[in-house]
Amino acid sequence: MSSFNNCIKFDLDIKDENIVFKDYFYKSIKLQKHKIYEAELIQPACPYCGSLALLHNGHLVTNIRYLTANASLPVIIRLAKQRVKCRDCERWSMAQSELVNKYCSISNASKLKVLSALTEDRSMTNIARENNVSINPVQRVLGNCSHRFIDSYEYLPAHLAFDEFKGVDRQLHFICLDGDNHQVVQILRTRYKKTLLKYFGRFSPQARANVKTVTMDLNFYYQDIVRACFPNAQIVIDRFHMIQMLTRSFNSLRVQVMKTFDKRSRQYQLLKSPWKLYLKKFDELEKVHPRYNWHYKDCLTQSQVVTEGINTSTALENSYNLMQSFIQAVETGNTHELKSLINCQDQIGTLMHKTLLTFKHNLTAVLNGAALPDSNGCLEGFNRKIKQIERTAFDYSNFTNLLTRIRFEEDLYKENILT
C-alpha cells in the first residue's frame, strides 16, 4: 500500500484496509469551496460464501460527507464501491465499509460527532452547520436514539419529587425525579390523574412499597395519587412553595392596604417603593445606618421603613408577624410553632386566611415539609434546564424529540452516550 494512501488515512483517521485513496483536490460546489478525496472500496471476498472467485462489474460512486476541523471547508470522500458477482454462488453484492452505512451518504464518524453535540445546549441548526449537513440528518440521529430510554418497572427510588413543566404546544408535562441522586425517573406527556395512576400502577407492589417520601407542591390530586400507589410513602409539601404562597398572600394584602391611601401620602410611598424590604427576613434588614429616600422625603433605616409601613394597618402588621414567624419556624423545623401559627385567630387578610386554611387541610404534609430534609429544589433546578433547552431550540413541536434531548443533557448520559 502506497505512502500516499497511508498518509490520507492517517490524516482522516480511517482504518478500513479495503479503502484505497487515489487522489484529492479542491472543488467549488454551490459557491462553497470543498475538499474532495477520491477513493475506491474493494470487495475482497464474497460476503455470502467467502469465495475469492469474483467477477467485477463496475462501481457505485457515493459522495460521503466526512468530519472536518474547519466548517468553512467541507470534506467529501468520493467513494467508488465495487460491484461484484460470485462465480461460486452466483450472487451479486456490493462492497461495504464501517466508514458509512449502506444506502447512506453521511459518515458514521459525522453521526457520532452530531450525537456528541446533541448532549450540549445547542440548536440543531447550529449542529448541522458545524458538521456540514442539513438539519434532517441531525433530527434522524436524535430520533434513532429514543430507544435508549426504555422504561423499567422493577424499581422506584425511596424519595420521589413531583412537578410539571410547560413543553410542546405550551402543555403541562409531568416530571418525576429521584430525590437522592437527582436523576429523572420519568417524564410523561400529560399530568392527568388517570395517566399518572396508569403509569405508577405498572410497577410491582414491592417497588411501590419502597417509596418512603414524595415531595410536591400543593397540587391536590398529587396527594390522591400518592395515597393510591405508595402505601408506605409520606407526603411532603415543598418548603419553597409554602413560603411562596404565604409571601404572595402578604404582598396582595400590602397592595390592598396601600391603595386605601392617597398616592401622594407618606403611607402610600412607604408601602409602595420599598416593597422588596417587606419580603426579606426582619433580622436581615439594616438597623443602624439610615438612608435618605426621595419617595417619602426622610432618612430611615430599612427596619424603620418596614415597621412604620406595617403600622398603617392592624391586619397588615399581624400578617407580617405571622409570615416572619412562619419562615423562621420552617427554617428551624419547629413543627409545634408551625401548628400554632396555622391555627392563628388574629385579624389577617382574606387571602392570608385562605392560605392558612389550605395549610390546615394539608397539615400533616406541611409539617413533614418542615421536619424532613426532602425538597423540590433539585426538580426546580432541572425545570430551569428544560426551559433553557426549549429556549435554545425556539420550542419543540415533537414531544419525543424534546424528551430525548432532555435525557441527552443529563449528566448521567453525557458520560455514557458515546459508549
Coordinates of C-alpha atoms in Angstrom, one line a residue:
M1 CA 0.0 0.0 0.0
S2 CA 1.4 3.4 -1.0
S3 CA 2.6 6.0 1.4
F4 CA 0.2 8.5 -0.3
N5 CA -2.8 6.3 0.8
N6 CA -1.4 5.7 4.3
C7 CA -0.9 9.5 4.8
I8 CA -4.5 10.3 3.8
K9 CA -5.8 7.5 6.0
F10 CA -3.8 8.7 9.0
D11 CA -5.0 12.3 8.4
L12 CA -8.7 11.3 8.2
D13 CA -8.4 8.6 10.9
I14 CA -9.7 5.8 8.6
K15 CA -8.6 2.3 9.4
D16 CA -10.5 0.2 6.8
E17 CA -7.9 -1.7 4.8
N18 CA -10.3 -2.1 1.9
I19 CA -10.4 1.6 1.2
V20 CA -7.7 2.8 -1.2
F21 CA -7.3 6.6 -1.7
K22 CA -6.1 7.7 -5.2
D23 CA -6.3 11.5 -5.4
Y24 CA -7.6 14.7 -3.7
F25 CA -8.4 18.1 -5.0
Y26 CA -10.5 21.3 -4.3
K27 CA -13.8 22.0 -5.9
S28 CA -16.4 24.7 -5.7
I29 CA -19.9 23.3 -5.0
K30 CA -22.8 25.8 -4.7
L31 CA -20.3 28.7 -4.3
Q32 CA -18.5 27.0 -1.5
K33 CA -15.0 25.5 -1.6
H34 CA -14.9 21.7 -0.8
K35 CA -12.1 19.4 -0.3
I36 CA -12.6 16.2 -2.3
Y37 CA -10.9 12.8 -1.7
E38 CA -11.2 10.1 -4.3
A39 CA -11.1 6.5 -3.1
E40 CA -12.1 3.0 -4.0
L41 CA -13.8 0.5 -1.7
I42 CA -12.6 -3.0 -2.6
Q43 CA -14.6 -6.2 -2.1
P44 CA -12.0 -8.9 -1.2
A45 CA -14.4 -11.9 -0.9
C46 CA -18.0 -12.9 -1.3
P47 CA -20.0 -11.9 1.8
Y48 CA -22.3 -14.9 1.4
C49 CA -19.9 -17.9 0.8
G50 CA -16.5 -16.3 1.3
S51 CA -15.2 -17.2 -2.1
L52 CA -12.4 -15.3 -3.7
A53 CA -13.6 -16.0 -7.3
L54 CA -15.3 -12.7 -8.0
L55 CA -16.4 -11.1 -11.2
H56 CA -16.2 -7.3 -11.1
N57 CA -19.0 -5.3 -12.7
G58 CA -18.2 -1.6 -12.2
H59 CA -18.6 0.8 -9.3
L60 CA -21.2 2.8 -7.4
V61 CA -19.9 6.2 -6.7
T62 CA -21.1 7.8 -3.4
N63 CA -20.2 11.3 -2.1
I64 CA -19.8 10.9 1.6
R65 CA -19.7 13.8 3.9
Y66 CA -16.9 13.5 6.5
L67 CA -15.5 15.2 9.5
T68 CA -13.6 18.5 9.1
A69 CA -11.8 20.7 11.5
N70 CA -12.8 23.8 9.6
A71 CA -16.6 24.1 9.0
S72 CA -15.9 26.6 6.1
L73 CA -14.1 23.9 4.2
P74 CA -16.3 20.8 4.0
V75 CA -14.7 17.4 3.3
I76 CA -16.3 14.9 0.9
I77 CA -15.0 11.4 0.2
R78 CA -15.9 10.3 -3.3
L79 CA -16.1 6.6 -2.7
A80 CA -16.3 4.1 -5.6
K81 CA -17.8 0.9 -4.2
Q82 CA -17.1 -2.2 -6.2
R83 CA -20.0 -4.3 -7.6
V84 CA -19.1 -8.0 -7.9
K85 CA -20.7 -11.3 -8.7
C86 CA -19.5 -14.5 -7.0
R87 CA -18.6 -17.2 -9.5
D88 CA -19.4 -20.0 -7.0
C89 CA -22.8 -19.0 -5.5
E90 CA -23.6 -16.6 -8.4
R91 CA -24.9 -13.9 -6.1
W92 CA -24.4 -10.2 -6.6
S93 CA -23.0 -7.9 -3.8
M94 CA -21.5 -4.5 -3.3
A95 CA -18.6 -3.6 -1.1
Q96 CA -19.5 -2.2 2.3
S97 CA -17.4 -0.5 5.0
E98 CA -17.6 0.7 8.6
L99 CA -16.9 4.2 7.2
V100 CA -20.6 4.6 6.2
N101 CA -23.8 2.6 6.4
K102 CA -25.4 1.1 3.4
Y103 CA -27.5 3.5 1.3
C104 CA -26.2 6.4 3.3
S105 CA -24.0 9.4 2.3
I106 CA -23.1 10.7 5.8
S107 CA -20.2 9.0 7.5
N108 CA -20.6 7.2 10.8
A109 CA -17.9 9.5 12.3
S110 CA -20.0 12.6 11.4
K111 CA -23.1 11.0 13.0
L112 CA -21.1 10.3 16.2
K113 CA -20.0 13.9 16.3
V114 CA -23.6 15.0 15.9
L115 CA -24.6 12.7 18.7
S116 CA -22.0 14.2 20.9
A117 CA -23.1 17.7 20.1
L118 CA -26.7 16.9 21.0
T119 CA -25.7 16.4 24.6
E120 CA -24.8 20.1 24.8
D121 CA -27.2 23.1 24.9
R122 CA -27.0 23.9 21.2
S123 CA -29.6 24.3 18.5
M124 CA -29.9 21.6 15.8
T125 CA -29.3 24.3 13.1
N126 CA -26.0 25.2 14.7
I127 CA -25.0 21.5 14.9
A128 CA -26.0 20.9 11.3
R129 CA -24.0 23.9 10.1
E130 CA -20.9 22.8 12.0
N131 CA -21.0 19.3 10.6
N132 CA -21.8 20.4 7.0
V133 CA -25.1 18.5 6.9
S134 CA -28.7 19.5 6.7
I135 CA -30.9 19.6 9.7
N136 CA -32.8 16.4 8.7
P137 CA -29.8 14.1 9.5
V138 CA -29.5 15.7 12.9
Q139 CA -33.2 15.1 13.6
R140 CA -32.8 11.4 12.4
V141 CA -29.8 10.9 14.7
L142 CA -31.9 12.3 17.6
G143 CA -34.9 10.2 16.7
N144 CA -32.9 7.0 16.4
C145 CA -31.6 7.3 20.0
S146 CA -35.1 7.4 21.6
H147 CA -34.9 3.7 22.2
R148 CA -32.1 4.2 24.7
F149 CA -34.6 5.3 27.3
I150 CA -36.7 2.3 27.8
D151 CA -38.9 2.3 30.9
S152 CA -38.2 -0.2 33.6
Y153 CA -41.0 -1.1 36.1
E154 CA -38.9 -3.1 38.5
Y155 CA -37.5 -0.3 40.8
L156 CA -38.6 3.0 42.3
P157 CA -36.3 5.2 44.5
A158 CA -37.1 5.8 48.1
H159 CA -37.5 9.6 47.7
L160 CA -39.5 11.0 44.8
A161 CA -40.2 14.6 43.7
F162 CA -43.3 15.5 41.6
D163 CA -43.8 18.6 39.4
E164 CA -44.8 19.7 36.0
F165 CA -43.3 22.0 33.2
K166 CA -44.5 23.6 30.0
G167 CA -43.4 21.9 26.9
V168 CA -44.9 21.1 23.5
D169 CA -47.7 23.4 22.5
R170 CA -47.5 25.0 25.9
Q171 CA -49.0 22.0 27.5
L172 CA -48.0 20.9 31.0
H173 CA -45.9 17.7 31.2
F174 CA -45.4 15.6 34.3
I175 CA -41.8 15.1 35.6
C176 CA -40.6 12.9 38.4
L177 CA -37.1 12.9 39.9
D178 CA -35.1 10.8 42.3
G179 CA -34.7 13.0 45.4
D180 CA -31.4 11.4 46.3
N181 CA -29.3 11.4 43.1
H182 CA -31.4 14.0 41.2
Q183 CA -31.9 11.7 38.1
V184 CA -35.0 11.7 36.0
V185 CA -37.4 8.8 36.8
Q186 CA -40.0 9.6 34.2
I187 CA -41.3 12.4 32.0
L188 CA -44.9 11.9 30.8
R189 CA -46.8 13.8 28.1
T190 CA -49.6 14.8 30.4
R191 CA -50.1 15.3 34.1
Y192 CA -53.7 14.0 34.2
K193 CA -54.6 11.9 37.2
K194 CA -55.7 9.0 35.0
T195 CA -52.3 8.9 33.2
L196 CA -50.3 9.0 36.4
L197 CA -52.3 6.3 38.1
K198 CA -51.9 4.1 35.0
Y199 CA -48.1 4.7 34.9
F200 CA -47.3 4.0 38.5
G201 CA -49.8 1.1 38.6
R202 CA -47.5 -0.8 36.2
F203 CA -44.8 -1.1 38.9
S204 CA -44.8 -4.1 41.2
P205 CA -46.2 -3.8 44.7
Q206 CA -42.6 -4.3 46.1
A207 CA -41.3 -1.3 44.0
R208 CA -44.1 1.0 45.1
A209 CA -43.7 -0.1 48.7
N210 CA -40.1 1.0 48.5
V211 CA -41.1 4.7 48.2
K212 CA -40.7 6.4 51.6
T213 CA -41.4 10.1 50.7
V214 CA -42.9 12.1 47.8
T215 CA -42.2 15.8 47.7
M216 CA -44.6 18.1 45.8
D217 CA -46.3 21.4 45.7
L218 CA -49.9 21.9 46.9
N219 CA -51.4 20.3 43.8
F220 CA -54.4 18.5 45.3
Y221 CA -54.6 15.4 43.1
Y222 CA -50.9 14.5 43.5
Q223 CA -51.7 13.5 47.1
D224 CA -54.5 11.2 45.9
I225 CA -52.0 9.5 43.6
V226 CA -49.5 9.0 46.4
R227 CA -52.2 7.5 48.7
A228 CA -53.4 5.2 45.9
C229 CA -50.0 4.0 44.6
F230 CA -47.5 4.3 47.5
P231 CA -48.7 2.7 50.7
N232 CA -45.6 3.5 52.8
A233 CA -44.9 7.0 51.5
Q234 CA -45.2 10.2 53.4
I235 CA -46.4 13.3 51.6
V236 CA -44.0 16.2 51.9
I237 CA -45.0 19.8 50.8
D238 CA -42.0 21.7 49.5
R239 CA -40.9 24.4 51.8
F240 CA -40.3 26.9 48.9
H241 CA -43.9 26.6 47.8
M242 CA -45.3 27.1 51.3
I243 CA -43.3 30.3 51.8
Q244 CA -44.0 31.5 48.3
M245 CA -47.8 31.1 48.9
L246 CA -47.5 32.9 52.2
T247 CA -45.5 35.8 50.8
R248 CA -47.8 36.2 47.8
S249 CA -50.8 36.5 50.2
F250 CA -49.0 39.1 52.3
N251 CA -47.9 41.0 49.2
S252 CA -51.5 41.1 48.0
L253 CA -52.7 42.5 51.3
R254 CA -49.9 45.1 51.2
V255 CA -51.1 46.3 47.8
Q256 CA -54.7 46.3 49.1
V257 CA -53.8 48.4 52.1
M258 CA -51.6 50.7 50.0
K259 CA -54.5 51.6 47.7
T260 CA -56.6 52.9 50.6
F261 CA -54.2 55.9 50.9
D262 CA -53.6 58.9 48.7
K263 CA -50.8 58.4 46.2
R264 CA -49.0 61.5 47.5
S265 CA -49.2 60.4 51.1
R266 CA -46.3 59.2 53.2
Q267 CA -48.1 55.9 54.0
Y268 CA -48.6 55.1 50.3
Q269 CA -44.9 55.7 49.5
L270 CA -43.8 53.6 52.5
L271 CA -45.8 50.7 51.2
K272 CA -45.0 51.1 47.5
S273 CA -41.4 51.9 46.7
P274 CA -39.6 49.7 49.2
W275 CA -41.8 46.6 48.6
K276 CA -38.8 44.2 48.5
L277 CA -38.0 45.0 52.1
Y278 CA -41.3 43.5 53.3
L279 CA -40.4 40.2 51.7
K280 CA -37.0 39.9 53.4
K281 CA -36.4 38.4 56.9
F282 CA -36.6 41.1 59.5
D283 CA -33.3 40.1 61.0
E284 CA -31.5 40.8 57.7
L285 CA -32.8 44.4 57.5
E286 CA -30.4 47.3 58.1
K287 CA -31.0 48.7 61.6
V288 CA -28.0 51.1 62.1
H289 CA -27.3 53.3 59.0
P290 CA -30.3 55.4 57.8
R291 CA -30.5 56.4 54.2
Y292 CA -32.4 59.3 52.5
N293 CA -35.2 58.3 50.2
W294 CA -36.8 60.9 47.9
H295 CA -40.1 59.0 47.7
Y296 CA -41.1 59.7 51.4
K297 CA -38.5 62.5 51.9
D298 CA -36.9 61.2 55.0
C299 CA -33.8 59.3 56.3
L300 CA -34.8 55.9 57.7
T301 CA -33.2 52.6 58.2
Q302 CA -34.7 49.5 56.4
S303 CA -36.2 48.2 59.7
Q304 CA -37.8 51.7 60.4
V305 CA -39.3 51.7 56.9
V306 CA -40.9 48.3 57.4
T307 CA -42.0 49.0 61.0
E308 CA -43.7 52.3 60.0
G309 CA -45.2 50.7 56.9
I310 CA -46.9 47.7 58.7
N311 CA -48.2 50.0 61.4
T312 CA -50.6 51.6 58.9
S313 CA -52.9 48.6 59.3
T314 CA -53.5 46.1 62.1
A315 CA -54.2 43.3 59.6
L316 CA -51.0 44.1 57.7
E317 CA -49.0 44.1 60.9
N318 CA -50.5 40.8 62.1
S319 CA -49.9 39.2 58.7
Y320 CA -46.3 40.4 58.6
N321 CA -45.5 39.0 62.0
L322 CA -47.2 35.7 61.1
M323 CA -45.2 35.5 57.9
Q324 CA -41.9 36.2 59.7
S325 CA -42.7 33.6 62.4
F326 CA -43.7 31.0 59.8
I327 CA -40.5 31.4 57.8
Q328 CA -38.4 31.1 61.0
A329 CA -40.3 28.0 62.1
V330 CA -39.9 26.3 58.7
E331 CA -36.1 27.0 58.7
T332 CA -35.7 25.6 62.3
G333 CA -38.1 22.7 61.7
N334 CA -40.3 23.8 64.7
T335 CA -43.5 21.9 63.9
H336 CA -45.2 22.9 67.2
E337 CA -44.8 26.5 66.3
L338 CA -46.0 25.9 62.8
K339 CA -49.1 24.2 64.0
S340 CA -50.0 27.1 66.3
L341 CA -49.4 29.6 63.5
I342 CA -51.6 27.8 61.1
N343 CA -54.4 27.8 63.7
C344 CA -53.9 31.6 64.3
Q345 CA -57.1 33.6 65.0
D346 CA -55.6 37.1 64.7
Q347 CA -57.0 39.6 62.3
I348 CA -55.3 39.0 58.9
G349 CA -56.2 39.5 55.3
T350 CA -58.7 37.3 53.4
L351 CA -56.1 35.8 51.1
M352 CA -53.8 35.1 54.0
H353 CA -56.7 33.4 55.8
K354 CA -57.3 31.2 52.8
T355 CA -53.6 30.3 52.7
L356 CA -53.6 29.2 56.3
L357 CA -56.8 27.3 55.7
T358 CA -55.1 25.4 52.8
F359 CA -52.2 24.6 55.1
K360 CA -54.7 23.4 57.7
H361 CA -56.3 21.0 55.2
N362 CA -52.8 19.6 54.4
L363 CA -51.4 19.9 57.9
T364 CA -49.6 16.6 58.0
A365 CA -47.9 17.2 54.7
V366 CA -47.0 20.7 55.7
L367 CA -45.4 19.6 59.0
N368 CA -43.5 16.9 57.1
G369 CA -42.1 19.6 54.8
A370 CA -40.6 21.4 57.8
A371 CA -39.5 18.3 59.7
L372 CA -37.9 16.3 56.8
P373 CA -34.9 17.4 54.7
D374 CA -36.6 16.5 51.4
S375 CA -37.4 19.3 49.0
N376 CA -38.2 20.1 45.3
G377 CA -35.1 22.2 44.9
C378 CA -33.4 19.7 42.6
L379 CA -36.6 19.5 40.5
E380 CA -36.9 23.3 40.2
G381 CA -33.3 23.4 39.0
F382 CA -33.9 20.7 36.4
N383 CA -37.1 22.5 35.2
R384 CA -34.8 25.6 34.7
K385 CA -32.6 23.5 32.5
I386 CA -35.6 22.3 30.5
K387 CA -36.6 25.9 29.9
Q388 CA -33.2 26.6 28.6
I389 CA -33.3 23.7 26.2
E390 CA -36.6 24.8 24.8
R391 CA -35.4 28.4 24.5
T392 CA -32.3 27.4 22.6
A393 CA -34.5 25.4 20.1
F394 CA -37.3 28.0 20.0
D395 CA -39.6 25.4 21.4
Y396 CA -40.3 21.8 20.2
S397 CA -43.3 20.5 18.2
N398 CA -42.4 16.9 18.9
F399 CA -42.6 15.5 22.4
T400 CA -40.4 12.5 21.7
N401 CA -37.6 14.8 20.4
L402 CA -37.9 17.1 23.5
L403 CA -37.8 14.1 25.8
T404 CA -34.8 12.6 24.1
R405 CA -32.9 15.9 24.2
I406 CA -33.7 16.4 27.9
R407 CA -32.3 12.9 28.6
F408 CA -29.2 13.6 26.5
E409 CA -28.3 16.7 28.5
E410 CA -28.5 14.8 31.8
D411 CA -25.1 14.4 33.4
L412 CA -25.6 10.6 33.6
Y413 CA -26.0 10.2 29.8
K414 CA -23.4 12.8 28.9
E415 CA -20.7 10.5 30.3
N416 CA -22.1 7.3 28.7
I417 CA -23.7 8.5 25.5
L418 CA -20.8 7.5 23.2
T419 CA -20.2 4.1 24.7

